[in-house]
XYZ file of C-alpha atoms in Angstrom:
290
model
C -8.022 2.437 -40.633
C -5.365 0.889 -37.957
C -6.139 -0.084 -34.687
C -3.661 1.366 -32.204
C -2.564 -1.131 -29.469
C -0.277 -0.336 -26.306
C -1.554 3.036 -26.048
C -0.864 4.079 -22.324
C -3.314 6.143 -20.163
C -0.520 8.649 -19.255
C 1.139 9.813 -22.248
C 4.912 10.977 -21.913
C 4.935 13.502 -24.556
C 3.592 17.049 -24.416
C 1.409 18.472 -26.834
C -0.471 22.068 -27.478
C -3.659 20.280 -26.886
C -3.042 19.505 -23.321
C -2.575 22.992 -22.069
C -6.168 23.569 -21.432
C -5.649 20.591 -19.149
C -2.786 21.779 -17.333
C -4.562 25.483 -16.840
C -6.674 23.307 -14.496
C -4.738 20.649 -13.019
C -1.610 22.749 -12.026
C -3.568 24.888 -9.367
C -5.339 21.944 -8.213
C -2.298 19.801 -7.848
C -0.844 22.587 -5.760
C -3.612 22.746 -3.387
C -3.882 19.218 -3.036
C 0.244 19.166 -2.395
C -0.359 21.594 0.643
C -0.726 19.130 3.244
C 1.943 16.914 1.820
C 4.191 20.321 1.810
C 3.321 20.903 5.498
C 4.007 17.575 6.673
C 7.494 18.182 5.797
C 7.740 21.734 6.910
C 6.314 20.926 10.297
C 8.708 18.045 10.915
C 11.882 20.449 10.568
C 10.097 23.170 12.825
C 12.017 23.521 16.002
C 9.906 23.454 19.175
C 9.210 27.442 19.359
C 8.010 27.344 15.921
C 5.577 24.490 16.347
C 3.942 26.200 19.134
C 3.830 29.799 17.766
C 0.356 31.149 17.375
C -0.815 31.904 14.757
C 0.823 28.816 13.043
C 2.768 29.621 10.177
C 2.729 27.398 7.330
C 6.562 27.489 6.400
C 9.616 27.101 8.495
C 11.905 29.819 9.292
C 14.593 28.079 11.074
C 14.568 24.292 9.767
C 16.335 21.558 12.233
C 16.751 18.063 12.407
C 16.471 17.794 16.145
C 13.077 16.455 16.102
C 14.275 13.543 14.001
C 17.514 13.310 16.778
C 14.889 13.284 19.619
C 12.697 10.628 18.050
C 15.709 8.297 17.555
C 16.569 8.441 21.157
C 13.360 7.895 22.505
C 12.276 4.498 23.591
C 9.003 2.600 23.935
C 7.048 2.039 27.526
C 9.333 -0.926 27.859
C 12.687 0.703 26.910
C 12.928 -0.787 23.526
C 14.804 1.243 21.168
C 12.784 2.737 17.950
C 14.613 0.832 15.737
C 12.945 -2.366 17.291
C 9.503 -1.263 16.031
C 10.992 -0.261 12.665
C 12.277 -3.425 11.962
C 9.288 -5.287 13.076
C 7.285 -3.119 10.694
C 9.831 -3.857 7.832
C 9.646 -7.730 8.039
C 5.888 -7.495 8.448
C 5.134 -5.007 5.811
C 7.607 -7.087 3.202
C 6.100 -10.534 4.117
C 2.397 -9.450 3.701
C 3.313 -7.535 0.178
C 5.262 -10.534 -1.226
C 2.267 -12.782 0.157
C -0.590 -10.882 -1.231
C 0.845 -10.351 -4.815
C 1.734 -14.094 -5.030
C -1.838 -14.957 -4.156
C -3.851 -12.730 -5.783
C -1.729 -13.559 -8.857
C -2.141 -17.247 -8.636
C -6.056 -17.128 -7.589
C -6.349 -14.641 -10.555
C -4.922 -16.665 -13.047
C -6.958 -19.803 -11.942
C -10.099 -17.792 -11.769
C -9.366 -16.153 -15.283
C -8.270 -19.006 -17.481
C -9.254 -22.277 -15.580
C -12.882 -24.056 -15.742
C -14.046 -25.433 -12.740
C -17.045 -25.707 -10.573
C -18.247 -22.982 -8.558
C -15.906 -20.454 -10.293
C -18.094 -17.783 -10.766
C -19.357 -18.082 -7.255
C -16.069 -17.826 -5.682
C -15.093 -14.758 -7.722
C -18.587 -13.087 -6.589
C -17.678 -13.794 -3.086
C -14.427 -11.979 -3.347
C -16.332 -9.011 -5.102
C -18.947 -8.920 -2.195
C -16.184 -8.966 0.192
C -14.954 -5.565 -0.946
C -17.742 -3.798 0.392
C -17.045 -4.845 3.947
C -15.031 -2.854 6.337
C -12.387 -4.410 8.207
C -14.090 -3.518 11.841
C -16.875 -6.000 10.108
C -14.689 -9.081 10.503
C -12.869 -8.243 13.649
C -14.702 -11.081 15.557
C -14.447 -13.776 13.090
C -10.709 -12.688 12.588
C -10.024 -12.625 16.281
C -11.605 -16.316 16.866
C -9.429 -17.578 13.652
C -6.357 -16.293 15.005
C -7.015 -17.311 18.361
C -8.007 -20.988 17.332
C -4.804 -21.554 15.310
C -2.611 -20.179 17.886
C -0.714 -17.326 16.744
C -1.641 -14.653 19.054
C 1.726 -12.836 20.189
C 3.663 -13.600 17.376
C 4.532 -11.694 13.981
C 2.263 -14.110 12.251
C -0.449 -12.462 13.844
C 0.574 -8.956 12.037
C 0.704 -10.922 8.707
C -1.921 -13.455 8.328
C -5.045 -11.147 8.853
C -3.867 -8.680 5.992
C -2.877 -10.911 3.294
C -5.953 -11.413 1.618
C -6.798 -8.195 -0.456
C -9.993 -8.401 -2.298
C -9.674 -5.415 -4.429
C -6.177 -6.802 -5.390
C -7.527 -9.877 -6.901
C -10.313 -8.145 -8.737
C -7.855 -6.016 -10.617
C -5.399 -8.762 -11.140
C -8.120 -11.155 -12.846
C -9.363 -8.289 -14.875
C -5.960 -7.738 -16.095
C -5.528 -11.583 -16.884
C -8.973 -11.772 -18.653
C -7.285 -9.542 -21.172
C -4.453 -12.219 -21.668
C -5.507 -14.047 -25.148
C -6.331 -17.402 -24.607
C -5.112 -18.508 -28.087
C -1.441 -17.307 -26.248
C -2.048 -19.819 -23.375
C -3.106 -22.422 -25.841
C -0.182 -22.260 -28.085
C 2.113 -22.588 -25.287
C 0.365 -25.571 -24.203
C 0.779 -27.009 -27.528
C 4.530 -26.344 -27.280
C 4.555 -28.595 -23.853
C 4.369 -25.908 -21.373
C 2.604 -26.559 -18.179
C 0.724 -24.444 -15.495
C 3.846 -22.988 -13.711
C 5.735 -21.952 -16.917
C 2.577 -20.366 -18.512
C 2.024 -18.329 -14.966
C 6.052 -17.478 -14.462
C 6.929 -16.751 -18.290
C 3.803 -15.562 -19.724
C 1.351 -14.203 -17.470
C 3.280 -12.382 -14.721
C 5.131 -10.402 -17.285
C 2.173 -9.321 -18.935
C 0.267 -8.161 -16.101
C 2.931 -6.106 -14.008
C 0.982 -3.074 -13.844
C -1.705 -4.963 -11.852
C 0.846 -6.286 -9.497
C 2.883 -3.182 -8.847
C -0.701 -1.634 -8.053
C -1.434 -4.776 -5.873
C 1.644 -4.290 -4.077
C 1.064 -0.560 -3.279
C -2.204 -1.074 -2.018
C -0.910 -4.148 0.365
C 2.083 -1.990 1.435
C 0.010 0.845 2.622
C -2.647 -0.981 4.250
C 0.326 -2.838 6.277
C 2.482 -0.073 6.686
C -0.073 2.174 8.330
C -1.926 -0.956 10.313
C -2.370 -0.667 14.161
C -5.421 -3.278 13.979
C -3.391 -6.192 14.219
C -1.384 -4.889 16.944
C -3.955 -3.494 19.208
C -6.063 -6.955 18.887
C -3.476 -9.900 18.437
C -0.385 -8.851 19.973
C 0.261 -7.643 23.495
C 4.443 -8.118 23.715
C 5.875 -4.685 23.135
C 8.895 -6.247 21.460
C 6.672 -7.664 18.591
C 4.740 -4.453 17.830
C 5.221 -2.309 14.653
C 6.350 1.556 14.352
C 2.345 2.431 13.085
C 1.595 1.112 17.100
C 4.417 2.919 18.340
C 3.275 6.399 16.592
C -0.056 5.721 17.483
C 0.627 5.540 21.279
C 3.527 8.438 21.134
C 1.022 11.229 21.505
C -0.640 9.848 24.625
C 2.337 8.596 26.361
C 4.374 11.854 25.932
C 3.579 15.452 27.064
C 1.524 17.168 24.325
C 3.589 20.040 24.129
C 7.183 18.640 24.851
C 6.552 15.730 22.373
C 5.229 17.608 19.327
C 8.297 17.691 17.451
C 9.009 14.097 18.120
C 5.342 13.140 16.722
C 5.817 15.481 13.841
C 8.852 13.632 12.556
C 7.286 10.224 13.237
C 4.621 11.177 11.317
C 6.820 12.234 8.119
C 8.903 8.816 8.483
C 5.280 6.964 8.526
C 4.379 9.080 5.396
C 7.456 8.911 3.334
C 7.510 5.311 2.181
C 4.025 5.344 0.964
C 4.945 8.652 -0.719
C 8.157 7.573 -2.472
C 6.741 4.267 -3.688
C 3.474 5.816 -5.182
C 5.479 8.848 -6.775
C 7.883 6.396 -8.284
C 5.202 3.454 -9.737
C 2.184 5.986 -10.173
C 1.991 5.342 -13.955
C 1.632 1.713 -13.209
C -0.839 2.294 -10.934
C -2.842 4.563 -13.465
C -2.530 2.127 -16.101
C -3.853 -0.803 -14.064
C -6.942 1.217 -13.031
C -7.441 2.420 -16.602
C -7.732 -1.182 -17.963
C -8.738 -3.244 -14.843
C -12.692 -3.479 -16.300
C -11.563 -3.410 -20.027
C -11.434 -7.153 -22.046
């Protein structure tokens, strides 16, 4: 019997055997999608519908006025909202790129190279996945202060670059790359850089995409670095602006603006995961298999 290789976790073609799964999954998917739908319709509700009691799920008279009001608002120091958005985009892209780069390089070394304390280093990374961010707040603050990057964009970037779960996924994926393939490349004169860029990276795309998504979601929604390491308003992110929006504005007049801002924060995560979710499922399905 021939062994099938390359079978994907998410089959693309529909078969009659899948009907029993759809009978259960479709109602469950609809139920789980309700909060997402509510987020969209709430952002489009005029103020009178937002304050209506009892509240209605769907919007009767959709409007984009909430988004217009949001764009016309400014921070406590008069900065336009697009300044916060630009900061968020810069920080998010930088952290996502560096996270993928470092996770892939470290994963390659830990998987295919032999050196002392290799297992110890990987175990340290595995143990670090058990710690929540608040457990390392004080050491992080001391390090950020010591190296002198307080009140800079680097204070947003550096604490979020390392993603232990990302390194774990990438390392497990690289473990599945045959050692014979790498040895054959070395016999042909290939160096580590060529092997890393031309062999390893193309074969672990699902893991890299998963790390990129995890990193993006962490950074885009992060307010910890803004609260701890950055005091300058012009260097704050959109997540920080949104977190302070409800406190700085009237709870009634700012209801529509807050709803629009929440949707803007949610949309990038939703679109990225929607487009790349098959790669994420493949990475999760194969991360523990050798």
